[in-house]
Coordinates of C-alpha atoms in Angstrom, one line a residue:
X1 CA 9.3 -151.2 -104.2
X2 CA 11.9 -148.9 -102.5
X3 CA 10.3 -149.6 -99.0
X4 CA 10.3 -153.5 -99.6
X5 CA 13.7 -153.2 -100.8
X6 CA 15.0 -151.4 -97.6
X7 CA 12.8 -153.9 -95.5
X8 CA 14.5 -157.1 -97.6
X9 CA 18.2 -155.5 -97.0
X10 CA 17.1 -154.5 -93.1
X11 CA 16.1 -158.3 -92.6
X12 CA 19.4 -159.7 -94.1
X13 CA 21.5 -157.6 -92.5
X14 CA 20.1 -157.2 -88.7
X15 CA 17.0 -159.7 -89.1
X16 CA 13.6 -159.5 -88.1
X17 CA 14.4 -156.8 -85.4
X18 CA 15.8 -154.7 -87.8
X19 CA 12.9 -155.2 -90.6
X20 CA 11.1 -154.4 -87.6
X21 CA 12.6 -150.8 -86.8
X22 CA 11.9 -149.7 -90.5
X23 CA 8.6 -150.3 -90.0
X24 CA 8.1 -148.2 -87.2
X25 CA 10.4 -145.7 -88.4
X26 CA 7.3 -144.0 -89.9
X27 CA 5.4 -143.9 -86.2
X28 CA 8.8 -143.0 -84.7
X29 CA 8.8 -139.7 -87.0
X30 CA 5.2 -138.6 -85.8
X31 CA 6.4 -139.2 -82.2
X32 CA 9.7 -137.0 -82.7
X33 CA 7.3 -134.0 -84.5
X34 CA 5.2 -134.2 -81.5
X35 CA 7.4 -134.1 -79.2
X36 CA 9.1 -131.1 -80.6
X37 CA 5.5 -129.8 -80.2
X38 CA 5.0 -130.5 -76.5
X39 CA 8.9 -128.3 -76.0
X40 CA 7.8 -125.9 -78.3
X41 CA 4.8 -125.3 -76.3
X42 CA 6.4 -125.8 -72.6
X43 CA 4.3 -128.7 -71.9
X44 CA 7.5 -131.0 -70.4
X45 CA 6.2 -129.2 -67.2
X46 CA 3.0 -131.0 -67.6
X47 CA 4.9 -134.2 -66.4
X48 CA 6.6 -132.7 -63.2
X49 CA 3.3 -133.3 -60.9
X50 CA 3.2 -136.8 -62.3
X51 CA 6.2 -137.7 -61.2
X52 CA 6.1 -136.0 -58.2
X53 CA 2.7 -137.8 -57.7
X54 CA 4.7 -141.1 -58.4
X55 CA 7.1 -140.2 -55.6
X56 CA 4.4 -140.4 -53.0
X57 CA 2.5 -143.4 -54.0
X58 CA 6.3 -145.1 -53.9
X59 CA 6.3 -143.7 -50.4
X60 CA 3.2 -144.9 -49.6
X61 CA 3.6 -148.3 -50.6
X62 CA 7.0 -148.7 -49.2
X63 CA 7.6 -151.9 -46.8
X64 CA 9.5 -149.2 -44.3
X65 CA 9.8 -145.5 -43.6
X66 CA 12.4 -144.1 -46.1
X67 CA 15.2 -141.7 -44.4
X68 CA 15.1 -138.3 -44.3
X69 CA 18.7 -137.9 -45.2
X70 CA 18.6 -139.5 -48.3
X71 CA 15.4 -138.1 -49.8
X72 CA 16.3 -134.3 -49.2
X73 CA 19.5 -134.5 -50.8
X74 CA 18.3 -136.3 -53.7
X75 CA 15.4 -133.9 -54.3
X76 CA 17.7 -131.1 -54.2
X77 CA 20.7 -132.2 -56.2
X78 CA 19.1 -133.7 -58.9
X79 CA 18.2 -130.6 -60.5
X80 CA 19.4 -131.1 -64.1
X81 CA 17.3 -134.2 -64.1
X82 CA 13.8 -132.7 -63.4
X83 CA 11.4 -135.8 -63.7
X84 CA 13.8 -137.9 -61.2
X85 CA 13.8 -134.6 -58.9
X86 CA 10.2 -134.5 -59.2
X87 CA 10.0 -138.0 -58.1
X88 CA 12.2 -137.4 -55.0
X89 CA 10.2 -133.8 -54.4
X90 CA 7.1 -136.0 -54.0
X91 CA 8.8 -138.7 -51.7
X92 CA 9.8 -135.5 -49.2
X93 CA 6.1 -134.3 -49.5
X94 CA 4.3 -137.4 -48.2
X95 CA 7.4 -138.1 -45.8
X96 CA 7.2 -134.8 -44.1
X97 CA 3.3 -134.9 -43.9
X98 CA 3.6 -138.3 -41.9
X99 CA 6.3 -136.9 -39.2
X100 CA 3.7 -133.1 -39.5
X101 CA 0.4 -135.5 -38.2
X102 CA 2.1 -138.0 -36.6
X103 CA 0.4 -139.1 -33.3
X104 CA -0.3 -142.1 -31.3
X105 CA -2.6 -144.8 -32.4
X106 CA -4.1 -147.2 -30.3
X107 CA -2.5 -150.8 -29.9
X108 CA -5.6 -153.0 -29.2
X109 CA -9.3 -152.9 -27.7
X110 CA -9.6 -151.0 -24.4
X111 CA -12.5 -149.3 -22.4
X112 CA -11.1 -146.4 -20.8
X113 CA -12.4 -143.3 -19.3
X114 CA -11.9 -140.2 -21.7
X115 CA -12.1 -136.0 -21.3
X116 CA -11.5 -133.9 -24.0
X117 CA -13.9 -131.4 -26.3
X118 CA -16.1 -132.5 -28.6
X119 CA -14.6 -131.4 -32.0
X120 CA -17.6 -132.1 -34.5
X121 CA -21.4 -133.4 -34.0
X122 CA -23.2 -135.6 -36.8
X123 CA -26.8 -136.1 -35.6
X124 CA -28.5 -138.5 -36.7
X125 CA -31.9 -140.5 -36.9
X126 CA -31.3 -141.9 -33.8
X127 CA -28.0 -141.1 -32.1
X128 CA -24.7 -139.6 -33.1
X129 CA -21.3 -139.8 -34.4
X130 CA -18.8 -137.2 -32.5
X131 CA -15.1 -136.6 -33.0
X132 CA -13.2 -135.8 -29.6
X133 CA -9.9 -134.1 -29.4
X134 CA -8.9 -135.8 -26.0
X135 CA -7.5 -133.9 -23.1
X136 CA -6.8 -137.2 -20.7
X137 CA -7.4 -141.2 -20.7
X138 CA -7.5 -143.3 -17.7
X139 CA -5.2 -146.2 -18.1
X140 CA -3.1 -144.6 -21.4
X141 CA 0.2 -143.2 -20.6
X142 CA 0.8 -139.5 -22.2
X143 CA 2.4 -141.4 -25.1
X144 CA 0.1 -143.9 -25.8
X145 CA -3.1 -141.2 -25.7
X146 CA -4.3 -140.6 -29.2
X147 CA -4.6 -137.1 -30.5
X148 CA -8.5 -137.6 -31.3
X149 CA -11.0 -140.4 -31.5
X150 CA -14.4 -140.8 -33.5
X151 CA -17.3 -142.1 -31.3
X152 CA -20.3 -143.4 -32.4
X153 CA -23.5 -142.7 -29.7
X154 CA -26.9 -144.5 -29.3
X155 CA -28.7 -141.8 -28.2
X156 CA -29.1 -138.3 -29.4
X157 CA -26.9 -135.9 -27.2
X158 CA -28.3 -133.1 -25.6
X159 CA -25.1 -130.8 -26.7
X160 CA -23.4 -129.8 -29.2
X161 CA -19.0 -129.1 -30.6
X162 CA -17.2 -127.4 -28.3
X163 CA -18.8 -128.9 -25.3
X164 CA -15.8 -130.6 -23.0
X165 CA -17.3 -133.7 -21.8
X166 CA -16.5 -136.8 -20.1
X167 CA -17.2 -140.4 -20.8
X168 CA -16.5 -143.9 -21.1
X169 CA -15.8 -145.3 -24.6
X170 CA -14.8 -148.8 -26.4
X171 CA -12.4 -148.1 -28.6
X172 CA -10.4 -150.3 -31.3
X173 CA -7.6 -149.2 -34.0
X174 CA -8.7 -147.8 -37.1
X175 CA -9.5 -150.8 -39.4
X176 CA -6.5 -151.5 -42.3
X177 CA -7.7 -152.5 -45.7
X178 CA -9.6 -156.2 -45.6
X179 CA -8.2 -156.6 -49.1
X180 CA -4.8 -156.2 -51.1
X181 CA -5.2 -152.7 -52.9
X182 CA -8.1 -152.3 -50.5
X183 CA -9.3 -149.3 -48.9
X184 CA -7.1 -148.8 -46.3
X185 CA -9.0 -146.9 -43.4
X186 CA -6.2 -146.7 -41.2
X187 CA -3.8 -144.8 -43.7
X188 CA -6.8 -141.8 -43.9
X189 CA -6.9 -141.9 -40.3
X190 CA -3.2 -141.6 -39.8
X191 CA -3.2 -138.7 -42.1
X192 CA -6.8 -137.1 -40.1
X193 CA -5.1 -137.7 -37.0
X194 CA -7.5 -140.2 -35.6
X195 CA -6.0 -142.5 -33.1
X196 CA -8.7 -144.7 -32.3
X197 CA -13.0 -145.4 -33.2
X198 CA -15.6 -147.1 -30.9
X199 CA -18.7 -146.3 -29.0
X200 CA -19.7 -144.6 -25.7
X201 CA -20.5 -146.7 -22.6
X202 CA -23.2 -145.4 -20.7
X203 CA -23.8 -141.8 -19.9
X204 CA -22.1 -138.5 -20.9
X205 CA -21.3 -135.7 -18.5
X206 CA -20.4 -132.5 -18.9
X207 CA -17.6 -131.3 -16.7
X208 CA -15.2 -127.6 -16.4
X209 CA -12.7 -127.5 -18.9
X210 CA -8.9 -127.7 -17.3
X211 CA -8.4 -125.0 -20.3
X212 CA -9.4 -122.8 -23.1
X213 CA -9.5 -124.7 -26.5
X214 CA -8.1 -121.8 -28.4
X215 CA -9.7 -119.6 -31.0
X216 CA -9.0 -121.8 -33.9
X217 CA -11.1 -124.8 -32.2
X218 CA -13.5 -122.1 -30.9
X219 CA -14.3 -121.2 -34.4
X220 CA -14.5 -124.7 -36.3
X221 CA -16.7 -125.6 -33.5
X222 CA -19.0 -122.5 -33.9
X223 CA -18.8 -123.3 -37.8
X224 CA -19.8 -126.6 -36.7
X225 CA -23.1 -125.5 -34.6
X226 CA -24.3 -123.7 -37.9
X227 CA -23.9 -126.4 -39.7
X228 CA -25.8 -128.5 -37.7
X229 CA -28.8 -125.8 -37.1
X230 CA -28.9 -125.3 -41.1
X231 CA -28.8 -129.0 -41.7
X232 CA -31.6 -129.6 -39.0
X233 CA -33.4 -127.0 -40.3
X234 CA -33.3 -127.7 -44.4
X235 CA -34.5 -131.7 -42.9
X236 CA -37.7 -130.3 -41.3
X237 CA -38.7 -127.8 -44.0
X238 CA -38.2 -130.5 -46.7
X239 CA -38.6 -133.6 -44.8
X240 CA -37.9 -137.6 -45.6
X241 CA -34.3 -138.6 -47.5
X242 CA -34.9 -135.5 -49.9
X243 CA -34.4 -133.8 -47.1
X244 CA -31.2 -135.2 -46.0
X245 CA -30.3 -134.8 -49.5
X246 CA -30.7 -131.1 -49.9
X247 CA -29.3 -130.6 -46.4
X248 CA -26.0 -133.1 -47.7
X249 CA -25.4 -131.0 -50.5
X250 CA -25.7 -127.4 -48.6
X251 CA -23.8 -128.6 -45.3
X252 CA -22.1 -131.4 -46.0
X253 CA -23.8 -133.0 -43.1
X254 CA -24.9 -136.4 -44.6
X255 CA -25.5 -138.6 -41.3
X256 CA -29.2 -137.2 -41.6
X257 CA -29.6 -139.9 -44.6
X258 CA -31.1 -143.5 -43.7
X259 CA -28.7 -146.5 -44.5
X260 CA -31.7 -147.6 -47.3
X261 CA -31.3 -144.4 -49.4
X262 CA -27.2 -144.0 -48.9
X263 CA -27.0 -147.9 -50.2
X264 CA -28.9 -146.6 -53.4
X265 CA -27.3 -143.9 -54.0
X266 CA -24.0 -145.9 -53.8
X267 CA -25.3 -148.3 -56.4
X268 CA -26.5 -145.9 -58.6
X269 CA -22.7 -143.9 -58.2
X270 CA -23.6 -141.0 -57.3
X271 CA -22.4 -140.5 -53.8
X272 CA -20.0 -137.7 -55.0
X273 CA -23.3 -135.4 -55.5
X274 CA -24.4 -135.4 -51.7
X275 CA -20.0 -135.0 -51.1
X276 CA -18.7 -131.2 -51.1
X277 CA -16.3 -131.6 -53.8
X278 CA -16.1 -130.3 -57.2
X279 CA -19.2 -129.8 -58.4
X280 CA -20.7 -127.8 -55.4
X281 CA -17.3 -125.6 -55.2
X282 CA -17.7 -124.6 -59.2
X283 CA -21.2 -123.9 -58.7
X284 CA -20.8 -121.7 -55.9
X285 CA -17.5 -119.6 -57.4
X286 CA -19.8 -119.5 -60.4
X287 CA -22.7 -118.0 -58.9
X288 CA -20.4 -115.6 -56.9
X289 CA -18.5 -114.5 -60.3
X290 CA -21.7 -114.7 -62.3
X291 CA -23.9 -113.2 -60.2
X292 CA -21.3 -109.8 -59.5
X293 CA -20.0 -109.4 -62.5
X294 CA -24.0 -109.3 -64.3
X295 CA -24.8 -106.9 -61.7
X296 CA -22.0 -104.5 -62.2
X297 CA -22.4 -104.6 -65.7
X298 CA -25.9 -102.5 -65.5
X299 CA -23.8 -99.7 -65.1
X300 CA -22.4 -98.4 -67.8
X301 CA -19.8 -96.7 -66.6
X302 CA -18.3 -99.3 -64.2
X303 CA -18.4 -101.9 -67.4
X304 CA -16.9 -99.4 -69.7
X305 CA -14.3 -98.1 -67.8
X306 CA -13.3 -100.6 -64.7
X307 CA -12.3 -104.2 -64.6
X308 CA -15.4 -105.8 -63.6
X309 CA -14.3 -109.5 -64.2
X310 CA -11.4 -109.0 -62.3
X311 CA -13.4 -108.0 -59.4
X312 CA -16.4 -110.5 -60.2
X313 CA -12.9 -113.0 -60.0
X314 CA -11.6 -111.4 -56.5
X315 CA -15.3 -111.7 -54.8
X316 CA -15.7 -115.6 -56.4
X317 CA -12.1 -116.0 -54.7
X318 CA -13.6 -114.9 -51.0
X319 CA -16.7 -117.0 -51.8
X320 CA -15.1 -120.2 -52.2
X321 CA -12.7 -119.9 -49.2
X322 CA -15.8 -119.1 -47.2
X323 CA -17.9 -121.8 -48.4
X324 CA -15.0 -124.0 -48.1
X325 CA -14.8 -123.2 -44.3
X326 CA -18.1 -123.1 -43.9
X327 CA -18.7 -126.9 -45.3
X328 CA -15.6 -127.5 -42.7
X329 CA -13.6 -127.9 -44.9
X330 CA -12.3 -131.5 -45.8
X331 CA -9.7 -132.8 -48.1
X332 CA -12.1 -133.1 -50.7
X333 CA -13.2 -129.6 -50.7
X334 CA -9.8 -128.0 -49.9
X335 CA -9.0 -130.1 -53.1
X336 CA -11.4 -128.5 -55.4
X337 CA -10.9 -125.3 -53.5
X338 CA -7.2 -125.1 -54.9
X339 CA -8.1 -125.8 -58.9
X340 CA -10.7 -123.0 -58.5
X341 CA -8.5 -120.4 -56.8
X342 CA -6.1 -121.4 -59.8
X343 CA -8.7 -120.7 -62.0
X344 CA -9.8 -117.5 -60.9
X345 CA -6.7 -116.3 -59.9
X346 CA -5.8 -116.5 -64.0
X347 CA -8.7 -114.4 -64.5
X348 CA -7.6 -111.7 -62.8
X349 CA -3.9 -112.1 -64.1
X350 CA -5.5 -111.8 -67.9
X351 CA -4.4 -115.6 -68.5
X352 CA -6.4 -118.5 -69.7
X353 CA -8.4 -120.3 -67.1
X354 CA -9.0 -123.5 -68.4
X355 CA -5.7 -125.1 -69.2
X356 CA -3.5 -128.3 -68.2
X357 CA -1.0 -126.0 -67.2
X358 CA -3.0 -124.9 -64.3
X359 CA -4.2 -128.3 -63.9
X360 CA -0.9 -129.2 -63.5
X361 CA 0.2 -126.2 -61.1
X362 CA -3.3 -127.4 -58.9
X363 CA -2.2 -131.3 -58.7
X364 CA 1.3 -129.6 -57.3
X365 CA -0.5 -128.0 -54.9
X366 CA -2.2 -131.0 -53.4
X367 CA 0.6 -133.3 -53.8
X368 CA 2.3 -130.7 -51.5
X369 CA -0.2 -129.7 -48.6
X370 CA -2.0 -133.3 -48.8
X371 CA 0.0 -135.8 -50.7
X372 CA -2.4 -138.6 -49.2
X373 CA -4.6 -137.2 -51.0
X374 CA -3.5 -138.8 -54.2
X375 CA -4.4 -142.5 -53.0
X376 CA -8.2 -141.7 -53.1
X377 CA -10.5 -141.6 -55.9
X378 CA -11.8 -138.0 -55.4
X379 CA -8.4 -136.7 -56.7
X380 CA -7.8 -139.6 -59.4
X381 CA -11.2 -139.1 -60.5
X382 CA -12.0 -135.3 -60.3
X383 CA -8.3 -134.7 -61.7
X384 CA -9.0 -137.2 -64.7
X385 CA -12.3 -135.8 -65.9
X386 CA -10.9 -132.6 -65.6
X387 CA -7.9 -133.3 -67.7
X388 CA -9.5 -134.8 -70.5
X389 CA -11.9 -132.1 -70.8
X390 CA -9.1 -129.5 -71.3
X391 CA -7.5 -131.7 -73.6
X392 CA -10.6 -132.3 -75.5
X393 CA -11.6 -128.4 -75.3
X394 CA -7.7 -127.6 -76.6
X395 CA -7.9 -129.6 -79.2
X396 CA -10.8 -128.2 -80.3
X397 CA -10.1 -125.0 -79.7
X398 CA -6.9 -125.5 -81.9
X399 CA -8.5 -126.9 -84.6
X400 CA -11.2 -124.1 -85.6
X401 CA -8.8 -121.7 -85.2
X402 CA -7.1 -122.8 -88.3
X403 CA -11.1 -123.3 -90.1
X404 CA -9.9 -126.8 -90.2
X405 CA -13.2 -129.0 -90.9
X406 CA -13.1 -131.5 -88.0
X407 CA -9.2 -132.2 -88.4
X408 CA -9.7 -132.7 -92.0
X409 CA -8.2 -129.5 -93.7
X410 CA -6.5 -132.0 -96.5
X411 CA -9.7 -133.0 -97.9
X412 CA -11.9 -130.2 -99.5
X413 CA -15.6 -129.9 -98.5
X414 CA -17.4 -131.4 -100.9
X415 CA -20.6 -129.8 -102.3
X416 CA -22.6 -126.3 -100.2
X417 CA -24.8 -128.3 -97.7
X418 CA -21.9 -130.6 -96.4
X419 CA -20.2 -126.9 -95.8
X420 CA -24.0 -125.3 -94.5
X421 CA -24.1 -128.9 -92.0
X422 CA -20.2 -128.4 -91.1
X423 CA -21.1 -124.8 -89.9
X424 CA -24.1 -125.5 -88.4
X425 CA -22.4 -128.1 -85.9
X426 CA -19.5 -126.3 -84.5
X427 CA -21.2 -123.9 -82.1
X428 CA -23.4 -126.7 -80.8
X429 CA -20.5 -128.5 -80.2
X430 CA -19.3 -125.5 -78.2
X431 CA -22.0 -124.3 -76.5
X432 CA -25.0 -126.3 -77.5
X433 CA -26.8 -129.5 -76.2
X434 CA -24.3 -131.4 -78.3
X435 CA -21.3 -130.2 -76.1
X436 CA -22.8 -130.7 -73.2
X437 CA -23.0 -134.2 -74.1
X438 CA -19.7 -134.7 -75.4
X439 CA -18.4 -133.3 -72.4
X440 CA -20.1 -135.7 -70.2
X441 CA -18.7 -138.2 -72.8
X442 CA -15.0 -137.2 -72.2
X443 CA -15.3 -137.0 -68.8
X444 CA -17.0 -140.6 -68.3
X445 CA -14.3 -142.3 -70.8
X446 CA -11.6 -140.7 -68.9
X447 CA -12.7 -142.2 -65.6
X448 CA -14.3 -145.3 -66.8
X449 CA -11.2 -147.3 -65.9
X450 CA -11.6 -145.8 -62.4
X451 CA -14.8 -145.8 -61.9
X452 CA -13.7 -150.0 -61.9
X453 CA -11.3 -150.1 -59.7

């Protein structure tokens, strides 16, 4: 009677939006507690990287290039007001990455005569794809040379990176999206630094190099050649599309794959798996932790008396860096390289691993070495799994500390077996076959939506 009261009075005097507000007032009470929650626990910081994130999707869909002297200011002056600094922060990011890469990009077809060395080889069934770091063009002034270009070959060259060749080449701009909210290749190849894509013309000689690459290119190029022999070597051992498979998931290399079995896996959605993201970069910092810290732990003396996850934590930390080099390391696997390091390096600081704070602290991290990154659905994908997980695993966590039966403390257990059942559950839903499938439940409902677009 008292509520009805209030909501006759709230009508008569302010109407139907006032009958309106006393109705929510209840929902606008559970908001306020949790909220108090969320300071109380910190988590306000949560939102930073999502603003900043927001920052460079506004720069990346502006109309024109914003200025440099109005973002900087901004994203240092607004300090009291964090979220709108955060926004600012990320429009710096993505606008000092595009002056960082800037290079040329070519204006329109041409066939021109190019020299440079050969940055990367992808063999494949017939033929290759090669990425050139140019040294000269005929025809293109110094300004209108693009830093690299990605050819495409018929036939199978008889070399391999680091080779400085010459040759002559059809070449078109990089390909802007067909659709509106499209893929939009040309934006990834801004960011890659590729200026141009086509074909060879004819044959490819190898000439003297004017000059010594340097030893950074000398050793991505050597990586390269490894690559290639382990790839080439995992394919004849195995044989077929499994072969290109395993050779995929180990290398990277995934040119080795006919365009009949890449089209099924793309159906079935799971291109990811044969991509070094994620999942490869857990397994291997697993395996590296795993694998020391068990063997350590047969002595005695090292596991009573030394830190031995700490050091099982270091050695996964120089694993994933080398295997992240190894792969050559692209943006999706420097991206998944950050969140483990995170990880691992709260190990051996004594914190939690698996939280959305260092979620939070890796998305920050991409957003600013490779805000582009943030327009692709690796990082929306990968980054929304993950955080529903943690959110699911918190929650969870949270809520058998306090012996609560499934959120439910209010409500006695009723009767021994429904308490016998209750207890029975819990560590399968931690550990067991039932956690592994709600995990995979989380995880698909938080990118479902995605997974759409």
């Amino acid at each position: 009677m008292a509520a009805t009261s209030q909501t006759t009075i709230a009508d008569r005097r302010f109407g139907k939006a006032g009958g309106i507000a006393v109705k929510l007032a209840p929902l606008w009470g559970v908001f306020g507690r949790a909220f108090e929650t969320e300071v109380a626990l910190r988590r306000p910081f949560l939102w930073l990287p999502v603003a900043a994130g927001t920052g460079v999707v506004l720069y990346l869909y502006a109309d024109r290039e914003l200025r440099f002297w109005l973002i900087a200011p901004a994203a240092v002056s607004l300090g009291v007001l964090c979220g709108l600094c955060a926004v600012f922060a990320g429009e710096l990011s993505a606008a000092l990455r595009t002056a960082r890469v800037a290079a040329p990009v070519l204006d329109k077809i041409r066939i021109v005569t190019l020299q440079g060395f050969i940055e990367e080889m992808d063999f494949r069934r017939n033929g290759a794809r090669l990425l050139l770091r140019i040294h000269s063009a005929e025809g293109l002034a110094p300004e209108q040379t693009p830093f690299r270009v990605r050819l495409s070959m018929r036939r199978t060259p008889p070399f391999e990176a680091g080779t400085y060749v010459s040759l002559k080449a059809r070449l078109l701009p990089p390909a802007r999206a067909s659709l509106p909210g499209g893929y939009d290749f040309a934006r990834d190849a801004w960011f890659a630094r590729l200026g141009a894509v086509g074909s060879g013309l004819g044959r490819i000689e190898v000439v003297p190099s004017p000059e010594s690459p340097g030893l950074a290119a000398s050793a991505m190029t050597a990586i390269d050649r490894g690559r290639n022999a382990l790839a080439r070597r995992i394919d004849k051992i195995v044989g077929g599309d499994s072969g290109a498979i395993a050779a995929a998931m180990v290398t990277g290399k995934r040119d080795l794959l006919s365009d009949e079995a890449k089209e099924v896996i793309r159906e079935a959605g799971i291109f990811h798996i044969i991509t070094i993201s994620g999942v490869q970069m857990t397994l291997v910092a697993a395996i590296f932790f795993v694998g020391l810290r068990r063997l350590l732990a047969l002595s005695q003396t090292l596991a009573l008396s030394y830190p031995i996850k700490k050091w099982a934590a270091l050695f996964a930390i120089a694993g994933a860096i080398f295997y992240d080099i190894a792969t050559g390391s692209r943006v999706g696997t420097e991206r998944a390289l950050f969140m483990t390091l995170i990880m691992l390096t709260s190990v051996v600081l004594d914190r939690q691993a698996l939280t959305m704070r260092n979620l939070a602290i890796a998305a920050a991290l991409v957003i600013l070495i490779q805000p582009e990154a943030i327009m692709g659905a690796s990082f929306q994908l990968s980054f929304a799994a993950v955080a529903a997980l943690v959110a699911v695993y918190e929650a969870r966590m949270a809520g058998w500390g306090r012996d609560e039966p499934l959120g439910k403390a209010s409500r006695p257990l009723e009767g021994e077996r429904k308490r016998m059942a209750l207890e029975t559950l819990k560590p399968l839903l931690r550990r067991g076959p039932l956690g592994l499938l709600f995990a995979t439940f989380c995880a698909t409902s938080a990118t479902a939506s995605l997974h759409g677009l």
